[in-house]
Short mmCIF file of N, CA and C and ligand atoms in Angstrom, two decimals:
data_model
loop_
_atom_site.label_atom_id
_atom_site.label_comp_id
_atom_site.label_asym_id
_atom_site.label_seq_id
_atom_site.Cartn_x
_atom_site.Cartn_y
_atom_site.Cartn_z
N UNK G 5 144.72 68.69 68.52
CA UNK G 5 146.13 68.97 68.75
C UNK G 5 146.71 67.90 69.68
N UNK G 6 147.68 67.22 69.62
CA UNK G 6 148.32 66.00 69.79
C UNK G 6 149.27 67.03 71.01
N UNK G 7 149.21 66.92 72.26
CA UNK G 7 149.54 67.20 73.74
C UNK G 7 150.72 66.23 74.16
N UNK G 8 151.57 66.84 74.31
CA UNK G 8 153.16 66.07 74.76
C UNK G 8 152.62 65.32 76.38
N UNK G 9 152.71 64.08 76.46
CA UNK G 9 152.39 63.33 77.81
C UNK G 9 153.33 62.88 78.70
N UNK G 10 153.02 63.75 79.69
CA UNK G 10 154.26 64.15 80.84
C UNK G 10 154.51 62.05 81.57
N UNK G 11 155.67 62.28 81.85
CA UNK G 11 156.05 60.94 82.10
C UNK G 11 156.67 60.99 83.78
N UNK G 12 156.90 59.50 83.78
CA UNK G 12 156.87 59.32 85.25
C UNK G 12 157.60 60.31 85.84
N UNK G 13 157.99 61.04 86.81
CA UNK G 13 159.06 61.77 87.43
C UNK G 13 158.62 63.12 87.29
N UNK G 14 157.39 63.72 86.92
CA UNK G 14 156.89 64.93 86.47
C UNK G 14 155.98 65.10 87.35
N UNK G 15 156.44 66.17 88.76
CA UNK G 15 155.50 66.47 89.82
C UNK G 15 153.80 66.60 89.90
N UNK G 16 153.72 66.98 88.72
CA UNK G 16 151.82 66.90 88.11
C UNK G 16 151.52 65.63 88.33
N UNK G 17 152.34 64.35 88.39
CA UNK G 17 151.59 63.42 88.52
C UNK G 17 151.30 62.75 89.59
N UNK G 18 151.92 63.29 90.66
CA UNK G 18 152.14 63.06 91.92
C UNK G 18 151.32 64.32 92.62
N UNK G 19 150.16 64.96 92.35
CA UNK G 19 149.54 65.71 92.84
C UNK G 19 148.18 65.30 92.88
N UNK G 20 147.50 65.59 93.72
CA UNK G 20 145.88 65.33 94.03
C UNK G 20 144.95 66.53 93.14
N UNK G 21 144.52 65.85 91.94
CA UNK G 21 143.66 66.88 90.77
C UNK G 21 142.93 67.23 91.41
N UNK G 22 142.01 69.02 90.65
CA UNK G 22 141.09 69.25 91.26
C UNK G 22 140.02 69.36 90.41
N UNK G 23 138.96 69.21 91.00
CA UNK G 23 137.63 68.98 90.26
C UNK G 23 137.89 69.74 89.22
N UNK G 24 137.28 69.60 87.62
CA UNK G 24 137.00 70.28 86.94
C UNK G 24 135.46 71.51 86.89
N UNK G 25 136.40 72.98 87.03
CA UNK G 25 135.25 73.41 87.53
C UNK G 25 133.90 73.77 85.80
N UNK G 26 132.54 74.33 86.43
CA UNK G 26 131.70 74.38 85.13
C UNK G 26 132.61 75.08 84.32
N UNK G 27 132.79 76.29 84.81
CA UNK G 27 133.42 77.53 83.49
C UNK G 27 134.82 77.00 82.94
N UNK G 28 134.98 75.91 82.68
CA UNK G 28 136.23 75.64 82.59
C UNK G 28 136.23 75.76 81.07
N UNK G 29 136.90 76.97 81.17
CA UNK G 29 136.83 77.20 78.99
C UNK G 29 137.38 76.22 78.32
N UNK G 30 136.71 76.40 76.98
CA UNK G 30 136.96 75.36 76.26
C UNK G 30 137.36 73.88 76.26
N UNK G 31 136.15 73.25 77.22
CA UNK G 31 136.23 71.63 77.90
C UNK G 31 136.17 70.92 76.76
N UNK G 32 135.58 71.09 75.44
CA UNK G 32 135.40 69.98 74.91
C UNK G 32 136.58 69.94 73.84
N UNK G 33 137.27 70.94 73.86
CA UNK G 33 138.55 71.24 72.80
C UNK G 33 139.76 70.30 73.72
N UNK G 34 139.53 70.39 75.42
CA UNK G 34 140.41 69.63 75.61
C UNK G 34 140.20 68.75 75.91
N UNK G 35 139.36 67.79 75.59
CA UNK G 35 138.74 66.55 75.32
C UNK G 35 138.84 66.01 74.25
N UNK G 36 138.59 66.83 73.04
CA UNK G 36 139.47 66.64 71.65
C UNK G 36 140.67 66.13 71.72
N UNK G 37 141.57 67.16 72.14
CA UNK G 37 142.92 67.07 72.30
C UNK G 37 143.26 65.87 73.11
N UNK G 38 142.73 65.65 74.13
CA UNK G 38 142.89 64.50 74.97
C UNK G 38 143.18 63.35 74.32
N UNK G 39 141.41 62.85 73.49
CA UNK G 39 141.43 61.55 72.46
C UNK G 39 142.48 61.83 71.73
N UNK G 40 142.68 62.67 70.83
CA UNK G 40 143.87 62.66 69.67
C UNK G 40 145.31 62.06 70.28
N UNK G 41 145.26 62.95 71.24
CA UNK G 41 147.07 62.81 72.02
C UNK G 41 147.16 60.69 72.59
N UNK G 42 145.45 60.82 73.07
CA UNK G 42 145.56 58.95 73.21
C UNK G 42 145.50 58.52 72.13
N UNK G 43 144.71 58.84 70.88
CA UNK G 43 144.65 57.64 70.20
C UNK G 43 146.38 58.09 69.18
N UNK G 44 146.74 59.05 69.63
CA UNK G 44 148.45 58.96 68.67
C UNK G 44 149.50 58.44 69.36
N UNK G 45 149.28 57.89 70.44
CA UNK G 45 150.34 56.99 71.35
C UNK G 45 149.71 55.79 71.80
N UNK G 46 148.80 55.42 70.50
CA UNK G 46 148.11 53.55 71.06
C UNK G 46 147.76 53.76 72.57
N UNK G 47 147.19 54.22 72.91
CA UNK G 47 146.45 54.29 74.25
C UNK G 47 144.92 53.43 74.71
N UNK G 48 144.40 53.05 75.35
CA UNK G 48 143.00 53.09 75.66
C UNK G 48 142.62 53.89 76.77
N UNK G 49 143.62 55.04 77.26
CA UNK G 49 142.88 55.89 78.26
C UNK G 49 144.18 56.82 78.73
N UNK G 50 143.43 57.77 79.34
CA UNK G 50 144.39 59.33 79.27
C UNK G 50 143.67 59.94 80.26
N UNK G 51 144.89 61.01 81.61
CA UNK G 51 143.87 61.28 82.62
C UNK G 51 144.37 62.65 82.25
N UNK G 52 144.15 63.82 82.66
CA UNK G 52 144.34 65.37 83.26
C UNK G 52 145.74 65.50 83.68
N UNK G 53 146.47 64.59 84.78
CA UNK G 53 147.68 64.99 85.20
C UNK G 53 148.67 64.24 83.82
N UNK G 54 148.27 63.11 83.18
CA UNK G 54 149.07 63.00 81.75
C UNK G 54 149.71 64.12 80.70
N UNK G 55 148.67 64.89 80.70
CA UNK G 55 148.98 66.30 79.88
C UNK G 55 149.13 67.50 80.56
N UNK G 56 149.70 67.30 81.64
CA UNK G 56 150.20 68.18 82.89
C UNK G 56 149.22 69.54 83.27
N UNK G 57 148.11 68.72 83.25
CA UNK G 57 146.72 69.61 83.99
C UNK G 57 146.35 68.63 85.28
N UNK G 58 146.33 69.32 86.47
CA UNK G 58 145.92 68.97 87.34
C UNK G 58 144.29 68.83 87.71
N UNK G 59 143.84 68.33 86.72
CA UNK G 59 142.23 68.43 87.03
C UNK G 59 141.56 66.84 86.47
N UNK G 60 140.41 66.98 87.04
CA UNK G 60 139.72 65.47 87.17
C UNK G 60 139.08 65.33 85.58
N UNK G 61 140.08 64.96 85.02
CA UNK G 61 139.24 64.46 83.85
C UNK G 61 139.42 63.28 83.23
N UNK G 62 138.90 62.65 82.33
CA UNK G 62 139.89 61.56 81.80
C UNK G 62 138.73 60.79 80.71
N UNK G 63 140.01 60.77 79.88
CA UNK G 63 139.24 60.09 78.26
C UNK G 63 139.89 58.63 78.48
N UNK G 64 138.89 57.84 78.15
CA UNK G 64 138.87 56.26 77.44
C UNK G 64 138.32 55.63 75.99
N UNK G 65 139.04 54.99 75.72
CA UNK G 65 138.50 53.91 74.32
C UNK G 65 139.10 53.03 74.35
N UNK G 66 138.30 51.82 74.68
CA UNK G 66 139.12 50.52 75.43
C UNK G 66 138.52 49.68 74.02
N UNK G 67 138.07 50.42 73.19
CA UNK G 67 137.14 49.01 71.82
C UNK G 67 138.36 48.34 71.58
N UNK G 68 139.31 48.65 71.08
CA UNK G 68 140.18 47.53 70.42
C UNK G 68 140.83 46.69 71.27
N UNK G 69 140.20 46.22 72.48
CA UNK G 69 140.50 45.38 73.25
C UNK G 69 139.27 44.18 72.94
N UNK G 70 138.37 44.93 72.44
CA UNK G 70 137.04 43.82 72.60
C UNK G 70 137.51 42.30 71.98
N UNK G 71 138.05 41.86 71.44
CA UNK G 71 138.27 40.60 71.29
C UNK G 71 138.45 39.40 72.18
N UNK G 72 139.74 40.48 72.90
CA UNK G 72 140.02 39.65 74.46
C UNK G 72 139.11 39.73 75.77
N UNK G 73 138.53 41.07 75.12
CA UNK G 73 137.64 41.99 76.60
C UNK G 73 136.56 42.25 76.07
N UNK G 74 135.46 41.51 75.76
CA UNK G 74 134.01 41.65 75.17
C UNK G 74 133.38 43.11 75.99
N UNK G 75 133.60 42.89 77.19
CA UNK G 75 133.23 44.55 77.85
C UNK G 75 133.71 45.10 77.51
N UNK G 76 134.63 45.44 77.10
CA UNK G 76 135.24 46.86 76.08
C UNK G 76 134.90 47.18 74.93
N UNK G 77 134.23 46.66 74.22
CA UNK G 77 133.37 46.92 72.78
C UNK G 77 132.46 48.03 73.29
N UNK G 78 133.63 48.71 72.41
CA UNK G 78 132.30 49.95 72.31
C UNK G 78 132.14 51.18 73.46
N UNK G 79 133.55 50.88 74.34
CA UNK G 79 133.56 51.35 75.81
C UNK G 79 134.51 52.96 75.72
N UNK G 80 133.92 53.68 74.93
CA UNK G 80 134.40 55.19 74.99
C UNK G 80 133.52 55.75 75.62
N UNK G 81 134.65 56.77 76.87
CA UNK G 81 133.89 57.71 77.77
C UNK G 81 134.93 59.02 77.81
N UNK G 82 134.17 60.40 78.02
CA UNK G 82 135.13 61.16 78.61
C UNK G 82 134.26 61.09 79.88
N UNK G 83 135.38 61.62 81.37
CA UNK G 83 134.75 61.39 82.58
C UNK G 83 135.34 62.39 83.27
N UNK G 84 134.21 63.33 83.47
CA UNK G 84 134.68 64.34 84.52
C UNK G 84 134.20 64.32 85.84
N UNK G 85 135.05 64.86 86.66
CA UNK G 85 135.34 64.49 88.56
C UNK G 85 134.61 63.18 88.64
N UNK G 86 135.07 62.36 88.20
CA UNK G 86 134.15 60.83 88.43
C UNK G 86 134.24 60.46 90.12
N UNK G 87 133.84 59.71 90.47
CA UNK G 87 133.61 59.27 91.83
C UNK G 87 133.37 57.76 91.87
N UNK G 88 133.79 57.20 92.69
CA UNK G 88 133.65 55.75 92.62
C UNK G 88 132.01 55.35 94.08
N UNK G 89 131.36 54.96 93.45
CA UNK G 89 130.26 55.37 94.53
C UNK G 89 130.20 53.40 94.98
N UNK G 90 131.07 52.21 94.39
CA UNK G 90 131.10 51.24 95.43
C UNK G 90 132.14 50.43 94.03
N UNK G 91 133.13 49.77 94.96
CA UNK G 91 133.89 49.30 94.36
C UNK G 91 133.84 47.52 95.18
N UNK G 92 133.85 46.62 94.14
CA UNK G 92 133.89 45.36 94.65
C UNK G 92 134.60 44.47 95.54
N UNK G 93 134.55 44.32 96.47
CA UNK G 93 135.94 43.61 97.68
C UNK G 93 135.86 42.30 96.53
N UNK G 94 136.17 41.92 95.85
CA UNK G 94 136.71 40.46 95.05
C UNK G 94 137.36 41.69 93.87
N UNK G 95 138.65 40.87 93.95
CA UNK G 95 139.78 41.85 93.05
C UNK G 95 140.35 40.66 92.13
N UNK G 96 140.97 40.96 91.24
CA UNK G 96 141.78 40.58 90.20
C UNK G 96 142.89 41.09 89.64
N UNK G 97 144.18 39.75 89.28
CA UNK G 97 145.51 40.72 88.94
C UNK G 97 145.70 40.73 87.79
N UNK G 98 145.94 41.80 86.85
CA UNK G 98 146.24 41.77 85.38
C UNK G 98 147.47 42.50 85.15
N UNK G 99 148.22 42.54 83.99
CA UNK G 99 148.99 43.35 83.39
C UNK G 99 148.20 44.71 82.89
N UNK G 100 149.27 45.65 83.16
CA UNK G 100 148.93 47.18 83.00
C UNK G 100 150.33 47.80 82.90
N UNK G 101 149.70 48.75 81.32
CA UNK G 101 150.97 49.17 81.21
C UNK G 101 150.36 50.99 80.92
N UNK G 102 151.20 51.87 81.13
CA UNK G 102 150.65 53.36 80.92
C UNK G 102 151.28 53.76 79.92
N UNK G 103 150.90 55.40 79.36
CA UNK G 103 151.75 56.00 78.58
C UNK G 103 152.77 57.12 79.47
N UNK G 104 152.47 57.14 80.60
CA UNK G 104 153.59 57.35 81.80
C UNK G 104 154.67 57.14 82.09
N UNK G 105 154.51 56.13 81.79
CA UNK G 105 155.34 55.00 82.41
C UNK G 105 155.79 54.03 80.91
N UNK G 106 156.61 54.53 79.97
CA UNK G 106 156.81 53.67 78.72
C UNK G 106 157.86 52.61 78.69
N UNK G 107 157.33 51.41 78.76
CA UNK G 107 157.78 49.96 78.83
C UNK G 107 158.25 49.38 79.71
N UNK G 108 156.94 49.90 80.64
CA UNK G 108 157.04 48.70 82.29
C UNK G 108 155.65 48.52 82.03
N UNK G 109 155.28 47.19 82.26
CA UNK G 109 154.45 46.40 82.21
C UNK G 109 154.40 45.21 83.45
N UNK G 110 153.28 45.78 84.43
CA UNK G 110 153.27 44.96 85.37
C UNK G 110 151.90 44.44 86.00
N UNK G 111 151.78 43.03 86.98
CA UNK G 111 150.03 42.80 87.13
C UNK G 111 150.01 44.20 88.60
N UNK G 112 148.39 44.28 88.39
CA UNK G 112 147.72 44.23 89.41
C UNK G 112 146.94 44.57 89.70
N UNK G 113 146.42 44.16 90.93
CA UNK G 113 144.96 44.02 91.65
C UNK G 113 144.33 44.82 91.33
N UNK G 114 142.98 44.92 91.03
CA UNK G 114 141.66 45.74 90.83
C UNK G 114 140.44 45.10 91.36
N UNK G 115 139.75 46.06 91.51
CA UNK G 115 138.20 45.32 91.84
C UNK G 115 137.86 44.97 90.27
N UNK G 116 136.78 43.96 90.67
CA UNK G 116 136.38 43.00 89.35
C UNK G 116 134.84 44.35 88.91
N UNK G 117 134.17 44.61 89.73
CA UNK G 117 133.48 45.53 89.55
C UNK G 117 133.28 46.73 90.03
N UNK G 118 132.77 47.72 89.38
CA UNK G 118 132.94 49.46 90.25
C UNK G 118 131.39 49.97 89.77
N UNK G 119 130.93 50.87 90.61
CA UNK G 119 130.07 51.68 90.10
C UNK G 119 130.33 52.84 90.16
N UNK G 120 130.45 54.04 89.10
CA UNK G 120 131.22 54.88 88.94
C UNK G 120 130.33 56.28 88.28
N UNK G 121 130.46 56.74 89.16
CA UNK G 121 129.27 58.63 88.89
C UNK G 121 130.09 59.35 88.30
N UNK G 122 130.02 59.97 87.29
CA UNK G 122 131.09 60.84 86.41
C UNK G 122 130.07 62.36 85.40
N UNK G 123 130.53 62.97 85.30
CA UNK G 123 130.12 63.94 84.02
C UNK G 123 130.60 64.06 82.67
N UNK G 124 129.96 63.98 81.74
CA UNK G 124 130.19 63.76 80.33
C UNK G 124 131.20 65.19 80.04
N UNK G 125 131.37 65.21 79.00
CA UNK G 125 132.00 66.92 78.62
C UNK G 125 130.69 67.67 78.18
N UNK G 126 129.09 67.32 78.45
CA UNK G 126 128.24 68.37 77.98
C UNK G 126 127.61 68.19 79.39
N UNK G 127 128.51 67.93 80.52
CA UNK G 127 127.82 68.03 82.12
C UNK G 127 126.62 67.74 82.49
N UNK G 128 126.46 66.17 81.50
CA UNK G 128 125.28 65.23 81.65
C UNK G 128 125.73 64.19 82.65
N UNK G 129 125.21 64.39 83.89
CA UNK G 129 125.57 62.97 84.85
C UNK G 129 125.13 61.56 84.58
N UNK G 130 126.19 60.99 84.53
CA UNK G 130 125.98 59.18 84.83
C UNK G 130 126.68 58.67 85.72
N UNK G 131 125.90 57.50 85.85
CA UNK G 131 125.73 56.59 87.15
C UNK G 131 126.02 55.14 86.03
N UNK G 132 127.24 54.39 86.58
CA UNK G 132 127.20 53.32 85.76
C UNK G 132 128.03 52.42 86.53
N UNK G 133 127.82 50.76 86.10
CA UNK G 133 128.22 49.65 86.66
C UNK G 133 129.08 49.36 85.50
N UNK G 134 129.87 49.27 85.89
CA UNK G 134 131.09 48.27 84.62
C UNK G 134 131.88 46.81 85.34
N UNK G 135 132.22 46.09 84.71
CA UNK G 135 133.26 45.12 85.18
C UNK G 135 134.11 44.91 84.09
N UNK G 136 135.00 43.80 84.37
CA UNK G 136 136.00 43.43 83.91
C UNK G 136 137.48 44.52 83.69
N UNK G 137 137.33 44.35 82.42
CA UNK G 137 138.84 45.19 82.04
C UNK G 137 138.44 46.67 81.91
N UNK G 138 136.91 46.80 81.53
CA UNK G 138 136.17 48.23 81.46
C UNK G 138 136.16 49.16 82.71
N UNK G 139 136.26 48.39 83.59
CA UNK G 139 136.46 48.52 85.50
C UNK G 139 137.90 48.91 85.83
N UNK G 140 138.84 48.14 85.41
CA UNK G 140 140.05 47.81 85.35
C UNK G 140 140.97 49.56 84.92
N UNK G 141 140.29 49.54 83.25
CA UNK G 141 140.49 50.78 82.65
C UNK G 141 140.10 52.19 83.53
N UNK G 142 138.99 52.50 84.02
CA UNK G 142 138.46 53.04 85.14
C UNK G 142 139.13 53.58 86.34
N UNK G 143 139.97 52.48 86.64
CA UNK G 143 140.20 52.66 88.26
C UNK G 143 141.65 53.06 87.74
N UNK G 144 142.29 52.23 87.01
CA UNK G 144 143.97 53.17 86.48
C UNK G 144 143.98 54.40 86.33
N UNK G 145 142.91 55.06 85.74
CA UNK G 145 142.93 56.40 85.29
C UNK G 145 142.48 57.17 86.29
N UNK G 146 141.38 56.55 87.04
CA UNK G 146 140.91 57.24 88.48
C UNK G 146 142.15 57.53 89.32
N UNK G 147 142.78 56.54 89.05
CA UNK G 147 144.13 56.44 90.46
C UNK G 147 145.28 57.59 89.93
N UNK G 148 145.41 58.10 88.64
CA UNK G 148 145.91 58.97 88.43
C UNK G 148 145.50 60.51 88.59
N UNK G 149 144.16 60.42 89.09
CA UNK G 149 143.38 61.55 89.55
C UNK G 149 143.63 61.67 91.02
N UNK G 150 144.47 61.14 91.54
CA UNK G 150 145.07 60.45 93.01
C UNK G 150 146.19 60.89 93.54
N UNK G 151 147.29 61.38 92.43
CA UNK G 151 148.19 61.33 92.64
C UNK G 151 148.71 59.94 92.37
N UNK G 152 148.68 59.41 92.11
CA UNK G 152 149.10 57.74 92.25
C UNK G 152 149.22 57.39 90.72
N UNK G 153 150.13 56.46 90.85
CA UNK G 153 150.48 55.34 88.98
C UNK G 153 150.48 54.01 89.49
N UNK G 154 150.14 53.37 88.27
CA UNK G 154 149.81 51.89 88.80
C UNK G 154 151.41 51.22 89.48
N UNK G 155 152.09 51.35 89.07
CA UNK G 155 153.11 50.96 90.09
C UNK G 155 153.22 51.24 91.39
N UNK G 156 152.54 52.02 91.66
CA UNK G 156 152.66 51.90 92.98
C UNK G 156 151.84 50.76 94.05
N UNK G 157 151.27 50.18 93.40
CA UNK G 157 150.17 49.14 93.82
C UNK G 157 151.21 47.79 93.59
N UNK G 158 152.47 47.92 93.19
CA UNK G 158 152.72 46.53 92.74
C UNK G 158 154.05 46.41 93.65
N UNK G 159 154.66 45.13 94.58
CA UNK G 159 155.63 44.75 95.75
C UNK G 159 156.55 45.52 95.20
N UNK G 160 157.56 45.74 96.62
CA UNK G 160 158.44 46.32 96.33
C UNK G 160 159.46 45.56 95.64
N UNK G 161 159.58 44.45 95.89
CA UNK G 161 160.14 43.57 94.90
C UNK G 161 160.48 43.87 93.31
N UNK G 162 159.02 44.02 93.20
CA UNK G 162 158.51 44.14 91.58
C UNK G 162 159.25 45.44 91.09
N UNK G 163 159.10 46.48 92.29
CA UNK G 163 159.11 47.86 91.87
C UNK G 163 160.55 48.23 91.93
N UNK G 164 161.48 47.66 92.78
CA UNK G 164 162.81 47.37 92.71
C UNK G 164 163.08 46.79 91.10
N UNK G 165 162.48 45.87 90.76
CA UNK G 165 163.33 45.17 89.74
C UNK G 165 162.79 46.18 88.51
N UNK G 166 161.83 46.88 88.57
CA UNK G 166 161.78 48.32 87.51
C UNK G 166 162.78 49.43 87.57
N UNK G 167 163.40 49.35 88.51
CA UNK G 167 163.88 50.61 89.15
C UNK G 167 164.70 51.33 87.85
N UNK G 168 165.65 50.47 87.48
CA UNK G 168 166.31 50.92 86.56
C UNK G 168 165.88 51.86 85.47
N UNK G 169 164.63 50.69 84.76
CA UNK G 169 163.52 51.45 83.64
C UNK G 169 162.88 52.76 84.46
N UNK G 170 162.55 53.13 85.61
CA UNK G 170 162.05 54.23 85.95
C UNK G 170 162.82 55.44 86.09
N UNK G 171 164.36 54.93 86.32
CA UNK G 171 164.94 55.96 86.52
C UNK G 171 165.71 56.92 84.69
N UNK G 172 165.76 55.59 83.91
CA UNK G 172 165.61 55.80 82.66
C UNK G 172 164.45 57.14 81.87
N UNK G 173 163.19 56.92 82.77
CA UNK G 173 162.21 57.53 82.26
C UNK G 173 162.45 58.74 82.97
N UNK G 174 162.97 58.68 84.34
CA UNK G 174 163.02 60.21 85.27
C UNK G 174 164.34 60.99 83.88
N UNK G 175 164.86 60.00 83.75
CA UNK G 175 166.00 60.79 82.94
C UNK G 175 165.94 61.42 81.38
N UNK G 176 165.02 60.72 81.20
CA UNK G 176 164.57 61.17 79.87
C UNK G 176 165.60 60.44 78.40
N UNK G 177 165.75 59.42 79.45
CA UNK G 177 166.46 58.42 78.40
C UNK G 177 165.71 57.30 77.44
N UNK G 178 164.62 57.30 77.72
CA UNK G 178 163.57 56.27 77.08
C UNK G 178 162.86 57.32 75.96
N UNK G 179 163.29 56.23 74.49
CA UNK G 179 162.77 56.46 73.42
C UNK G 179 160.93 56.28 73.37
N UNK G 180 160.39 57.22 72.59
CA UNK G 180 158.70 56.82 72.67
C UNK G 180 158.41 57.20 71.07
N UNK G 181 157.23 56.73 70.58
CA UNK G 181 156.72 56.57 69.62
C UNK G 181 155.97 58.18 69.54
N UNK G 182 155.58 58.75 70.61
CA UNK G 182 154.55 59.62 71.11
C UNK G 182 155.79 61.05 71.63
N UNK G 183 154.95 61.98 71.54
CA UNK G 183 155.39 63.16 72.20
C UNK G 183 155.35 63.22 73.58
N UNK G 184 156.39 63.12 74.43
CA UNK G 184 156.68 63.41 75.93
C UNK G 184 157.12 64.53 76.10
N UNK G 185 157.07 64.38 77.72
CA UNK G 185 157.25 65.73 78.62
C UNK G 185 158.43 64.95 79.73
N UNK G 186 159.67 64.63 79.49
CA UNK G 186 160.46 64.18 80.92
C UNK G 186 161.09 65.08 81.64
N UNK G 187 161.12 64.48 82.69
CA UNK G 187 161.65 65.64 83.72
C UNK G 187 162.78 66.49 82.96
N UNK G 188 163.75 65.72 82.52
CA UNK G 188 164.98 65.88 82.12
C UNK G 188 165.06 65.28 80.59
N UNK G 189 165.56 66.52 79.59
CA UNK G 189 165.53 66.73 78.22
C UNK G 189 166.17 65.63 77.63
N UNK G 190 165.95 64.64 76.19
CA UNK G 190 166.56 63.83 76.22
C UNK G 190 167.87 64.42 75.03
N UNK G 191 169.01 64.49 75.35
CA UNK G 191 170.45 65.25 74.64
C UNK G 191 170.33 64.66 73.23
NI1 NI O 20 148.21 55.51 83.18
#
């Protein structure tokens, strides 16, 4: 089932998720739902507060990047209450764009590498090292388990000269390809 994805200005996203607990019924239906709702809005990744659940989860499929991003071949995870157990002091700035946030596209900083403890949806633990854009993918979606969107990491400068497009999206004036949730209905 394809899940309407709440957009910038939607208090869920600005909240600190909470762990996903074991009994959490039917985890892998909304893990289903998760991938579907990403892969029907061209996505490579989708967190918990996206589909206006406040809980630590979050689906990725970064493969159709592999051309540009050889670490992304093949790089589907679902990741529950992940934890970042060491993140790299040497960072890198890229473009990042969300399904949050539809058509702002801006760089920035990430660690180049993370090692990252997470639970599968059959509450099998891993422990894993990623870099590059696979890292990159990771920490965006982590940071939305934060309360936080990647804009907020980027000068105020930058975030000024979005302003307009954000307030567009608070308004529910921005057209999407995908099913949204804006604050405010679009007439
Ligand atoms: Ni995002």
């Amino acid at each position: 089932m394809i899940l309407p994805v709440y957009l910038y200005g939607q208090p869920v996203l600005r909240k600190e998720a909470e762990d996903v607990p074991r009994e959490y019924p039917e985890l892998k239906k909304l893990v289903s739902d998760m991938f579907e709702t990403m892969y029907n809005a061209d996505g490579v990744g989708l967190a918990g507060p996206q589909v206006g659940l406040s809980l630590r989860i979050l689906v990725i499929d970064a493969d159709v990047l592999r051309d540009d991003f050889p670490e992304c071949k093949g790089f589907k995870r679902t990741m529950i209450n992940p934890e970042f157990l060491e993140k790299s002091e040497e960072t890198v700035s890229m473009e990042e764009g969300c399904l949050s946030l539809p058509g702002i596209h801006e760089k920035v900083y990430r660690s180049v590498k993370v090692r990252v403890k997470y639970f599968d949806e059959n509450w099998t633990e891993h422990d894993e090292m990623l870099e590059g854009f696979a890292a990159r993918v990771v920490q965006h979606e982590c940071e939305h388990l934060t309360g936080h969107v990647f804009i907020d990491n980027v000068s105020a400068i930058r975030r000024q000269l979005n302003k307009g497009k954000l307030n567009n999206i608070i308004k529910g004036t921005v057209r999407c390809s995908y099913r949204t949730k804006a604050v405010k209905k679009l007439k």
